[in-house]
């Protein structure tokens, strides 16, 4: 993860240097991208809950769910996040919020119906580890470069720069240079950000398994949730797919394709293998 973040930072430096070299004043784009970053950073919890139709629930409304989270927070010695439930048959869960004080953990009604208490505890431990590691903040900062590059590409396409010649001397159009550099940077940053996301998911699996001391329960939850995805209507899965980066397990419709090479989550086999190794280390089956 450190290497990936270093490469993202290096890519940002190269990108800015290339823009300066061609004499582009990208202040407007940078300000716009910075504004989007701040909105995403400070309002991520509200945006995610609104987009996924989640609502906060009190201990009186969901005593068992609150009880599991209370126990895990005590074990992890961390503040209790807000608790929410999303009315969706897609079995999943997610955590969002820029820090522990502003975090929210949300589960769907589908996962509550399908998992046993120990399995649900493993899922919640996984999500709480995202909160403890401030993964939302990490991924928001990591995605900043991709946002800038994407905006620069649109800026080059729609501002008319592509028709202007550099210095009026018949050289390479400035807009073409911006377009090419931005496209390359966006592609590389996209791959690096997805790789970072997969590392964070593996780290959350490990931390969740160690917190509960029941890696087999988390493995069982992963297997059950992933298997039940095939029984969910395709329409519901497609509605959930845009939020896969948040989810405990990705909601995928149809067969696996080349696009899965750029997935936000590691393959199920890789996650189960890690949990099996943790089970051996803990001396548990």
mmCIF file of C-alpha atoms in Angstrom:
data_model
loop_
_atom_site.group_PDB
_atom_site.id
_atom_site.type_symbol
_atom_site.label_atom_id
_atom_site.label_comp_id
_atom_site.label_asym_id
_atom_site.label_seq_id
_atom_site.Cartn_x
_atom_site.Cartn_y
_atom_site.Cartn_z
ATOM 1 C CA UNK A 1 0.000 0.000 0.000
ATOM 2 C CA UNK A 2 2.893 2.356 0.741
ATOM 3 C CA UNK A 3 4.438 1.654 -2.655
ATOM 4 C CA UNK A 4 1.108 2.270 -4.397
ATOM 5 C CA UNK A 5 0.588 5.583 -2.597
ATOM 6 C CA UNK A 6 4.158 6.600 -3.474
ATOM 7 C CA UNK A 7 3.528 5.842 -7.145
ATOM 8 C CA UNK A 8 0.317 7.882 -7.062
ATOM 9 C CA UNK A 9 2.193 10.823 -5.562
ATOM 10 C CA UNK A 10 4.964 10.504 -8.133
ATOM 11 C CA UNK A 11 2.389 10.400 -10.900
ATOM 12 C CA UNK A 12 0.824 13.600 -9.576
ATOM 13 C CA UNK A 13 4.192 15.401 -9.622
ATOM 14 C CA UNK A 14 4.873 14.268 -13.190
ATOM 15 C CA UNK A 15 1.381 15.320 -14.271
ATOM 16 C CA UNK A 16 1.668 18.821 -12.843
ATOM 17 C CA UNK A 17 5.168 19.174 -14.290
ATOM 18 C CA UNK A 18 3.898 18.201 -17.758
ATOM 19 C CA UNK A 19 1.115 20.782 -17.566
ATOM 20 C CA UNK A 20 3.540 23.508 -16.552
ATOM 21 C CA UNK A 21 5.924 22.492 -19.328
ATOM 22 C CA UNK A 22 3.286 23.094 -22.002
ATOM 23 C CA UNK A 23 2.274 26.390 -20.425
ATOM 24 C CA UNK A 24 -1.204 25.382 -19.326
ATOM 25 C CA UNK A 25 -2.941 27.403 -16.662
ATOM 26 C CA UNK A 26 -4.862 24.673 -14.948
ATOM 27 C CA UNK A 27 -5.796 26.715 -11.865
ATOM 28 C CA UNK A 28 -9.522 26.614 -12.616
ATOM 29 C CA UNK A 29 -9.478 22.867 -13.079
ATOM 30 C CA UNK A 30 -7.428 22.319 -9.932
ATOM 31 C CA UNK A 31 -9.758 24.531 -7.889
ATOM 32 C CA UNK A 32 -12.786 22.653 -9.222
ATOM 33 C CA UNK A 33 -11.188 19.283 -8.517
ATOM 34 C CA UNK A 34 -10.163 20.439 -5.054
ATOM 35 C CA UNK A 35 -13.753 21.491 -4.361
ATOM 36 C CA UNK A 36 -15.038 18.093 -5.428
ATOM 37 C CA UNK A 37 -12.434 16.434 -3.228
ATOM 38 C CA UNK A 38 -13.501 18.467 -0.186
ATOM 39 C CA UNK A 39 -17.176 17.701 -0.777
ATOM 40 C CA UNK A 40 -16.417 13.998 -1.123
ATOM 41 C CA UNK A 41 -14.149 14.056 1.930
ATOM 42 C CA UNK A 42 -16.439 15.913 4.334
ATOM 43 C CA UNK A 43 -19.819 14.649 3.127
ATOM 44 C CA UNK A 44 -18.960 11.067 2.169
ATOM 45 C CA UNK A 45 -21.103 9.566 4.934
ATOM 46 C CA UNK A 46 -24.226 11.541 4.014
ATOM 47 C CA UNK A 47 -23.755 11.049 0.274
ATOM 48 C CA UNK A 48 -23.295 7.297 0.635
ATOM 49 C CA UNK A 49 -26.326 6.849 2.893
ATOM 50 C CA UNK A 50 -28.508 8.948 0.596
ATOM 51 C CA UNK A 51 -27.367 7.127 -2.550
ATOM 52 C CA UNK A 52 -27.948 3.700 -1.022
ATOM 53 C CA UNK A 53 -31.231 4.596 0.691
ATOM 54 C CA UNK A 54 -29.852 3.887 4.148
ATOM 55 C CA UNK A 55 -31.315 5.274 7.353
ATOM 56 C CA UNK A 56 -29.831 5.499 10.802
ATOM 57 C CA UNK A 57 -31.374 3.209 13.390
ATOM 58 C CA UNK A 58 -31.426 3.485 17.165
ATOM 59 C CA UNK A 59 -30.575 0.704 19.643
ATOM 60 C CA UNK A 60 -34.301 0.309 20.240
ATOM 61 C CA UNK A 61 -34.950 -0.286 16.525
ATOM 62 C CA UNK A 62 -32.075 -2.739 15.998
ATOM 63 C CA UNK A 63 -30.873 -4.014 19.394
ATOM 64 C CA UNK A 64 -28.986 -7.075 18.091
ATOM 65 C CA UNK A 65 -27.114 -5.076 15.454
ATOM 66 C CA UNK A 66 -26.165 -2.382 17.963
ATOM 67 C CA UNK A 67 -25.128 -5.059 20.440
ATOM 68 C CA UNK A 68 -22.676 -6.623 17.983
ATOM 69 C CA UNK A 69 -21.173 -3.247 17.120
ATOM 70 C CA UNK A 70 -20.929 -2.273 20.806
ATOM 71 C CA UNK A 71 -18.964 -5.447 21.538
ATOM 72 C CA UNK A 72 -16.607 -5.019 18.597
ATOM 73 C CA UNK A 73 -15.959 -1.357 19.398
ATOM 74 C CA UNK A 74 -15.118 -2.320 22.980
ATOM 75 C CA UNK A 75 -12.694 -4.991 21.751
ATOM 76 C CA UNK A 76 -11.093 -2.576 19.295
ATOM 77 C CA UNK A 77 -11.088 0.325 21.788
ATOM 78 C CA UNK A 78 -12.635 2.687 19.252
ATOM 79 C CA UNK A 79 -15.598 5.089 19.277
ATOM 80 C CA UNK A 80 -18.893 3.628 18.167
ATOM 81 C CA UNK A 81 -19.948 4.770 14.689
ATOM 82 C CA UNK A 82 -23.492 5.569 13.708
ATOM 83 C CA UNK A 83 -25.507 2.525 12.678
ATOM 84 C CA UNK A 84 -27.738 2.382 9.619
ATOM 85 C CA UNK A 85 -29.824 -0.111 7.655
ATOM 86 C CA UNK A 86 -30.520 0.008 3.902
ATOM 87 C CA UNK A 87 -33.702 -1.601 2.624
ATOM 88 C CA UNK A 88 -32.186 -3.791 -0.097
ATOM 89 C CA UNK A 89 -32.272 -7.516 -0.782
ATOM 90 C CA UNK A 90 -28.653 -7.370 -2.010
ATOM 91 C CA UNK A 91 -26.716 -8.956 0.890
ATOM 92 C CA UNK A 92 -24.009 -6.438 1.724
ATOM 93 C CA UNK A 93 -22.588 -3.897 4.151
ATOM 94 C CA UNK A 94 -20.396 -0.822 3.982
ATOM 95 C CA UNK A 95 -18.698 1.772 6.149
ATOM 96 C CA UNK A 96 -18.047 5.388 5.269
ATOM 97 C CA UNK A 97 -16.964 8.624 6.922
ATOM 98 C CA UNK A 98 -13.697 10.557 6.961
ATOM 99 C CA UNK A 99 -12.764 9.553 10.528
ATOM 100 C CA UNK A 100 -13.989 7.578 13.513
ATOM 101 C CA UNK A 101 -16.086 10.457 14.851
ATOM 102 C CA UNK A 102 -17.977 10.877 11.577
ATOM 103 C CA UNK A 103 -18.254 7.239 10.574
ATOM 104 C CA UNK A 104 -21.348 5.219 9.820
ATOM 105 C CA UNK A 105 -21.681 1.458 9.355
ATOM 106 C CA UNK A 106 -24.610 0.351 7.219
ATOM 107 C CA UNK A 107 -25.960 -3.148 6.555
ATOM 108 C CA UNK A 108 -28.684 -4.168 4.143
ATOM 109 C CA UNK A 109 -31.823 -5.983 5.141
ATOM 110 C CA UNK A 110 -30.705 -8.742 2.771
ATOM 111 C CA UNK A 111 -27.545 -9.507 4.734
ATOM 112 C CA UNK A 112 -29.403 -9.379 8.050
ATOM 113 C CA UNK A 113 -31.777 -12.080 6.813
ATOM 114 C CA UNK A 114 -29.073 -14.375 5.467
ATOM 115 C CA UNK A 115 -26.211 -14.391 7.969
ATOM 116 C CA UNK A 116 -25.857 -16.045 11.344
ATOM 117 C CA UNK A 117 -24.815 -13.777 14.254
ATOM 118 C CA UNK A 118 -21.159 -14.906 14.155
ATOM 119 C CA UNK A 119 -20.997 -14.360 10.399
ATOM 120 C CA UNK A 120 -22.553 -10.908 10.711
ATOM 121 C CA UNK A 121 -20.063 -10.100 13.466
ATOM 122 C CA UNK A 122 -17.221 -10.933 11.084
ATOM 123 C CA UNK A 123 -18.658 -8.625 8.425
ATOM 124 C CA UNK A 124 -19.088 -5.806 10.932
ATOM 125 C CA UNK A 125 -15.500 -6.293 12.173
ATOM 126 C CA UNK A 126 -14.324 -5.980 8.566
ATOM 127 C CA UNK A 127 -16.243 -2.711 8.145
ATOM 128 C CA UNK A 128 -15.078 -1.317 11.473
ATOM 129 C CA UNK A 129 -11.481 -1.948 10.423
ATOM 130 C CA UNK A 130 -12.120 0.302 7.409
ATOM 131 C CA UNK A 131 -13.218 2.983 9.871
ATOM 132 C CA UNK A 132 -10.219 2.462 12.153
ATOM 133 C CA UNK A 133 -7.801 2.615 9.212
ATOM 134 C CA UNK A 134 -9.540 5.722 7.775
ATOM 135 C CA UNK A 135 -9.824 3.976 4.437
ATOM 136 C CA UNK A 136 -12.444 6.390 3.113
ATOM 137 C CA UNK A 137 -10.027 9.294 3.605
ATOM 138 C CA UNK A 138 -7.182 7.302 2.044
ATOM 139 C CA UNK A 139 -9.190 6.379 -1.047
ATOM 140 C CA UNK A 140 -10.582 9.906 -1.407
ATOM 141 C CA UNK A 141 -7.102 11.414 -1.453
ATOM 142 C CA UNK A 142 -5.842 8.668 -3.745
ATOM 143 C CA UNK A 143 -8.638 9.339 -6.249
ATOM 144 C CA UNK A 144 -7.881 13.072 -6.400
ATOM 145 C CA UNK A 145 -5.356 12.719 -9.201
ATOM 146 C CA UNK A 146 -7.789 10.717 -11.294
ATOM 147 C CA UNK A 147 -10.413 13.431 -10.827
ATOM 148 C CA UNK A 148 -7.968 16.131 -11.922
ATOM 149 C CA UNK A 149 -6.842 14.131 -14.954
ATOM 150 C CA UNK A 150 -10.422 13.415 -15.966
ATOM 151 C CA UNK A 151 -11.372 17.073 -15.695
ATOM 152 C CA UNK A 152 -8.302 18.092 -17.671
ATOM 153 C CA UNK A 153 -9.286 15.671 -20.436
ATOM 154 C CA UNK A 154 -12.756 17.209 -20.629
ATOM 155 C CA UNK A 155 -11.226 20.673 -20.476
ATOM 156 C CA UNK A 156 -9.054 19.839 -23.477
ATOM 157 C CA UNK A 157 -11.943 18.341 -25.432
ATOM 158 C CA UNK A 158 -14.537 21.047 -24.877
ATOM 159 C CA UNK A 159 -12.596 24.285 -24.428
ATOM 160 C CA UNK A 160 -11.415 24.485 -28.029
ATOM 161 C CA UNK A 161 -7.741 24.234 -27.132
ATOM 162 C CA UNK A 162 -7.355 21.334 -29.520
ATOM 163 C CA UNK A 163 -7.712 23.721 -32.415
ATOM 164 C CA UNK A 164 -5.038 26.129 -31.225
ATOM 165 C CA UNK A 165 -1.456 25.793 -32.186
ATOM 166 C CA UNK A 166 1.245 26.143 -29.611
ATOM 167 C CA UNK A 167 2.594 29.677 -29.950
ATOM 168 C CA UNK A 168 1.003 30.014 -33.396
ATOM 169 C CA UNK A 169 4.031 28.344 -35.003
ATOM 170 C CA UNK A 170 2.283 25.276 -36.374
ATOM 171 C CA UNK A 171 3.501 23.069 -33.550
ATOM 172 C CA UNK A 172 1.618 20.352 -31.744
ATOM 173 C CA UNK A 173 -1.748 21.649 -30.500
ATOM 174 C CA UNK A 174 -1.685 22.331 -26.776
ATOM 175 C CA UNK A 175 -5.071 20.686 -26.406
ATOM 176 C CA UNK A 176 -3.765 17.457 -27.917
ATOM 177 C CA UNK A 177 -0.861 17.414 -25.449
ATOM 178 C CA UNK A 178 -3.249 17.984 -22.529
ATOM 179 C CA UNK A 179 -5.572 15.288 -23.820
ATOM 180 C CA UNK A 180 -2.837 12.682 -24.227
ATOM 181 C CA UNK A 181 -1.111 13.411 -20.913
ATOM 182 C CA UNK A 182 -4.402 13.512 -19.016
ATOM 183 C CA UNK A 183 -5.630 10.275 -20.566
ATOM 184 C CA UNK A 184 -2.420 8.433 -19.675
ATOM 185 C CA UNK A 185 -2.406 9.823 -16.143
ATOM 186 C CA UNK A 186 -6.056 8.945 -15.654
ATOM 187 C CA UNK A 187 -5.496 5.375 -16.847
ATOM 188 C CA UNK A 188 -2.463 4.824 -14.614
ATOM 189 C CA UNK A 189 -4.058 6.456 -11.572
ATOM 190 C CA UNK A 190 -7.201 4.360 -12.135
ATOM 191 C CA UNK A 191 -5.182 1.134 -12.044
ATOM 192 C CA UNK A 192 -3.166 2.220 -9.005
ATOM 193 C CA UNK A 193 -6.272 3.310 -7.100
ATOM 194 C CA UNK A 194 -7.991 -0.008 -7.817
ATOM 195 C CA UNK A 195 -4.880 -1.866 -6.655
ATOM 196 C CA UNK A 196 -4.852 0.188 -3.460
ATOM 197 C CA UNK A 197 -8.530 -0.618 -2.912
ATOM 198 C CA UNK A 198 -7.836 -4.346 -3.187
ATOM 199 C CA UNK A 199 -4.999 -4.070 -0.668
ATOM 200 C CA UNK A 200 -7.292 -2.210 1.733
ATOM 201 C CA UNK A 201 -9.910 -4.957 1.473
ATOM 202 C CA UNK A 202 -7.355 -7.637 2.305
ATOM 203 C CA UNK A 203 -6.144 -5.550 5.245
ATOM 204 C CA UNK A 204 -9.733 -5.167 6.481
ATOM 205 C CA UNK A 205 -10.310 -8.921 6.199
ATOM 206 C CA UNK A 206 -7.195 -9.604 8.234
ATOM 207 C CA UNK A 207 -7.984 -7.017 10.905
ATOM 208 C CA UNK A 208 -11.585 -8.191 11.171
ATOM 209 C CA UNK A 209 -10.550 -11.834 11.522
ATOM 210 C CA UNK A 210 -8.004 -11.018 14.225
ATOM 211 C CA UNK A 211 -10.474 -8.816 16.096
ATOM 212 C CA UNK A 212 -13.153 -11.516 16.336
ATOM 213 C CA UNK A 213 -10.642 -14.392 16.501
ATOM 214 C CA UNK A 214 -13.024 -16.219 14.140
ATOM 215 C CA UNK A 215 -11.628 -16.051 10.599
ATOM 216 C CA UNK A 216 -13.776 -19.028 9.636
ATOM 217 C CA UNK A 217 -16.939 -17.016 10.403
ATOM 218 C CA UNK A 218 -15.795 -14.211 8.110
ATOM 219 C CA UNK A 219 -14.910 -16.758 5.414
ATOM 220 C CA UNK A 220 -18.351 -18.306 5.768
ATOM 221 C CA UNK A 221 -19.972 -14.873 5.414
ATOM 222 C CA UNK A 222 -17.911 -14.115 2.307
ATOM 223 C CA UNK A 223 -18.849 -17.423 0.708
ATOM 224 C CA UNK A 224 -22.519 -17.066 1.563
ATOM 225 C CA UNK A 225 -22.806 -13.440 0.414
ATOM 226 C CA UNK A 226 -20.938 -14.067 -2.836
ATOM 227 C CA UNK A 227 -22.968 -17.187 -3.575
ATOM 228 C CA UNK A 228 -26.271 -15.484 -2.878
ATOM 229 C CA UNK A 229 -25.432 -12.732 -5.385
ATOM 230 C CA UNK A 230 -26.334 -15.196 -8.147
ATOM 231 C CA UNK A 231 -29.880 -15.392 -6.793
ATOM 232 C CA UNK A 232 -30.409 -11.618 -6.787
ATOM 233 C CA UNK A 233 -32.321 -10.191 -9.792
ATOM 234 C CA UNK A 234 -29.976 -8.700 -12.390
ATOM 235 C CA UNK A 235 -31.752 -5.354 -12.200
ATOM 236 C CA UNK A 236 -31.027 -5.036 -8.468
ATOM 237 C CA UNK A 237 -27.387 -6.009 -8.967
ATOM 238 C CA UNK A 238 -26.921 -3.411 -11.693
ATOM 239 C CA UNK A 239 -28.361 -0.747 -9.405
ATOM 240 C CA UNK A 240 -25.876 -1.760 -6.701
ATOM 241 C CA UNK A 241 -22.784 -2.111 -8.933
ATOM 242 C CA UNK A 242 -21.853 1.629 -8.913
ATOM 243 C CA UNK A 243 -21.295 1.348 -5.151
ATOM 244 C CA UNK A 244 -19.054 -1.733 -5.241
ATOM 245 C CA UNK A 245 -16.066 0.221 -3.918
ATOM 246 C CA UNK A 246 -17.964 0.693 -0.642
ATOM 247 C CA UNK A 247 -19.311 -2.828 -0.267
ATOM 248 C CA UNK A 248 -18.082 -5.763 1.805
ATOM 249 C CA UNK A 249 -18.352 -7.933 -1.320
ATOM 250 C CA UNK A 250 -18.891 -6.628 -4.865
ATOM 251 C CA UNK A 251 -22.302 -6.929 -6.478
ATOM 252 C CA UNK A 252 -21.627 -8.312 -9.950
ATOM 253 C CA UNK A 253 -24.201 -9.024 -12.641
ATOM 254 C CA UNK A 254 -23.433 -11.432 -15.450
ATOM 255 C CA UNK A 255 -20.230 -13.374 -16.043
ATOM 256 C CA UNK A 256 -16.767 -12.297 -15.102
ATOM 257 C CA UNK A 257 -14.974 -10.339 -17.794
ATOM 258 C CA UNK A 258 -11.778 -8.433 -18.455
ATOM 259 C CA UNK A 259 -13.257 -5.561 -16.441
ATOM 260 C CA UNK A 260 -12.893 -7.691 -13.303
ATOM 261 C CA UNK A 261 -9.126 -7.384 -13.687
ATOM 262 C CA UNK A 262 -9.632 -3.791 -12.520
ATOM 263 C CA UNK A 263 -11.943 -4.731 -9.649
ATOM 264 C CA UNK A 264 -12.129 -2.865 -6.358
ATOM 265 C CA UNK A 265 -12.004 -6.162 -4.413
ATOM 266 C CA UNK A 266 -9.597 -9.115 -4.511
ATOM 267 C CA UNK A 267 -10.908 -12.420 -5.898
ATOM 268 C CA UNK A 268 -12.925 -14.485 -3.440
ATOM 269 C CA UNK A 269 -10.302 -17.241 -3.587
ATOM 270 C CA UNK A 270 -7.560 -14.831 -2.509
ATOM 271 C CA UNK A 271 -9.609 -13.586 0.438
ATOM 272 C CA UNK A 272 -10.512 -17.102 1.570
ATOM 273 C CA UNK A 273 -6.881 -18.203 1.269
ATOM 274 C CA UNK A 274 -5.745 -15.375 3.543
ATOM 275 C CA UNK A 275 -8.432 -16.199 6.103
ATOM 276 C CA UNK A 276 -7.462 -19.882 6.020
ATOM 277 C CA UNK A 277 -3.846 -18.918 6.748
ATOM 278 C CA UNK A 278 -4.979 -16.748 9.670
ATOM 279 C CA UNK A 279 -6.992 -19.690 11.002
ATOM 280 C CA UNK A 280 -3.858 -21.837 10.972
ATOM 281 C CA UNK A 281 -1.902 -19.114 12.757
ATOM 282 C CA UNK A 282 -4.558 -18.867 15.432
ATOM 283 C CA UNK A 283 -4.817 -22.629 15.742
ATOM 284 C CA UNK A 284 -8.477 -22.625 14.787
ATOM 285 C CA UNK A 285 -10.288 -24.478 12.022
#
